[in-house]
Amino acid sequence: MSMTLDRNEGRCLIHLEGEVDISSAAELKKLLLESLASGKEVRVDLEHTTELDVTALQLLWAAERKARASGMGFSLLGRVREEISVALSDAGFETFPIPADTK
């Protein structure tokens, strides 16, 4: 698992790779809070993510709600593995903004 945060004038882009689970939740939360505090659009790249556990899903969902409530953009990018799309749906996140382009 690796996570990076890239910032530019208009947005913050968080890149996630590998399995994102409880062991990486603190780091994901830190990056999401830092991005939300910037007041910029937040994008999360899931292209190279192989797994998101329920903790990661909850953090992403909470960040999306906070961004929306603050009038900021929030989006997931990249081709999302079918397993992740199914996990989102199974966890009750049917309305979560998953990119339509799934593997």
Tab-separated table of C-alpha atoms in Angstrom:
chain	number	residue	atom	x	y	z
A	1	MET	CA	0.000	0.000	0.000
A	2	SER	CA	1.162	3.496	-0.788
A	3	MET	CA	-0.510	6.882	-0.680
A	4	THR	CA	0.624	10.212	-2.031
A	5	LEU	CA	-0.891	13.676	-2.140
A	6	ASP	CA	-0.270	15.989	-5.082
A	7	ARG	CA	-1.435	19.582	-4.854
A	8	ASN	CA	-1.750	22.277	-7.462
A	9	GLU	CA	-3.598	25.582	-7.653
A	10	GLY	CA	-7.054	24.114	-8.157
A	11	ARG	CA	-7.104	20.656	-6.626
A	12	CYS	CA	-5.655	18.038	-4.332
A	13	LEU	CA	-5.113	14.590	-5.822
A	14	ILE	CA	-4.658	11.578	-3.568
A	15	HIS	CA	-3.166	8.496	-5.246
A	16	LEU	CA	-3.934	5.167	-3.569
A	17	GLU	CA	-2.178	1.935	-4.476
A	18	GLY	CA	-2.576	-1.656	-3.317
A	19	GLU	CA	-4.713	-2.683	-0.365
A	20	VAL	CA	-6.158	0.181	1.660
A	21	ASP	CA	-7.319	-1.229	4.971
A	22	ILE	CA	-7.372	-0.581	8.706
A	23	SER	CA	-3.570	-0.554	8.855
A	24	SER	CA	-3.449	2.452	6.515
A	25	ALA	CA	-6.580	4.229	7.797
A	26	ALA	CA	-4.703	6.825	9.846
A	27	GLU	CA	-2.606	7.873	6.853
A	28	LEU	CA	-5.655	8.027	4.566
A	29	LYS	CA	-7.544	10.106	7.124
A	30	LYS	CA	-4.588	12.505	7.426
A	31	LEU	CA	-4.408	13.000	3.651
A	32	LEU	CA	-8.165	13.473	3.333
A	33	LEU	CA	-8.280	16.029	6.164
A	34	GLU	CA	-5.304	17.897	4.710
A	35	SER	CA	-6.987	17.977	1.302
A	36	LEU	CA	-10.328	19.128	2.718
A	37	ALA	CA	-8.618	21.861	4.764
A	38	SER	CA	-7.095	23.266	1.568
A	39	GLY	CA	-10.521	24.313	0.298
A	40	LYS	CA	-9.634	22.893	-3.119
A	41	GLU	CA	-11.356	20.200	-5.131
A	42	VAL	CA	-10.436	16.747	-3.825
A	43	ARG	CA	-9.808	13.853	-6.183
A	44	VAL	CA	-8.914	10.314	-5.170
A	45	ASP	CA	-7.238	8.105	-7.767
A	46	LEU	CA	-8.234	4.451	-7.305
A	47	GLU	CA	-6.687	3.164	-10.554
A	48	HIS	CA	-4.080	1.051	-8.771
A	49	THR	CA	-6.101	0.181	-5.679
A	50	THR	CA	-6.644	-3.549	-5.279
A	51	GLU	CA	-8.808	-3.489	-2.150
A	52	LEU	CA	-10.690	-1.013	0.035
A	53	ASP	CA	-11.901	-2.298	3.374
A	54	VAL	CA	-14.892	-0.879	5.226
A	55	THR	CA	-12.696	1.570	7.167
A	56	ALA	CA	-11.338	3.081	3.956
A	57	LEU	CA	-14.843	3.201	2.471
A	58	GLN	CA	-16.132	5.043	5.535
A	59	LEU	CA	-13.301	7.573	5.372
A	60	LEU	CA	-13.920	8.241	1.674
A	61	TRP	CA	-17.662	8.531	2.237
A	62	ALA	CA	-17.195	10.975	5.134
A	63	ALA	CA	-14.747	13.067	3.091
A	64	GLU	CA	-17.162	13.196	0.163
A	65	ARG	CA	-19.982	14.365	2.462
A	66	LYS	CA	-17.746	17.004	4.086
A	67	ALA	CA	-16.599	18.269	0.682
A	68	ARG	CA	-20.164	18.468	-0.609
A	69	ALA	CA	-21.350	20.277	2.545
A	70	SER	CA	-18.496	22.778	2.120
A	71	GLY	CA	-19.290	23.374	-1.558
A	72	MET	CA	-16.091	21.661	-2.688
A	73	GLY	CA	-15.764	19.106	-5.432
A	74	PHE	CA	-14.942	15.508	-4.558
A	75	SER	CA	-14.464	12.714	-7.053
A	76	LEU	CA	-12.984	9.274	-7.445
A	77	LEU	CA	-10.816	8.733	-10.499
A	78	GLY	CA	-9.467	5.814	-12.429
A	79	ARG	CA	-10.796	2.439	-13.346
A	80	VAL	CA	-12.218	0.884	-10.225
A	81	ARG	CA	-11.893	-2.865	-9.836
A	82	GLU	CA	-15.216	-4.672	-9.891
A	83	GLU	CA	-14.516	-6.063	-6.420
A	84	ILE	CA	-14.324	-2.519	-5.046
A	85	SER	CA	-17.554	-1.485	-6.798
A	86	VAL	CA	-19.299	-4.538	-5.348
A	87	ALA	CA	-17.879	-3.813	-1.881
A	88	LEU	CA	-19.192	-0.230	-2.085
A	89	SER	CA	-22.624	-1.471	-3.056
A	90	ASP	CA	-22.654	-4.258	-0.454
A	91	ALA	CA	-21.688	-1.762	2.258
A	92	GLY	CA	-24.642	0.458	1.334
A	93	PHE	CA	-22.717	3.106	-0.590
A	94	GLU	CA	-24.835	2.836	-3.760
A	95	THR	CA	-24.896	6.611	-4.205
A	96	PHE	CA	-21.140	7.001	-3.759
A	97	PRO	CA	-19.610	8.666	-6.837
A	98	ILE	CA	-17.788	5.656	-8.310
A	99	PRO	CA	-16.294	6.212	-11.756
A	100	ALA	CA	-18.420	4.441	-14.357
A	101	ASP	CA	-15.355	2.907	-15.993
A	102	THR	CA	-14.780	-0.259	-13.924
A	103	LYS	CA	-12.531	-3.266	-14.524
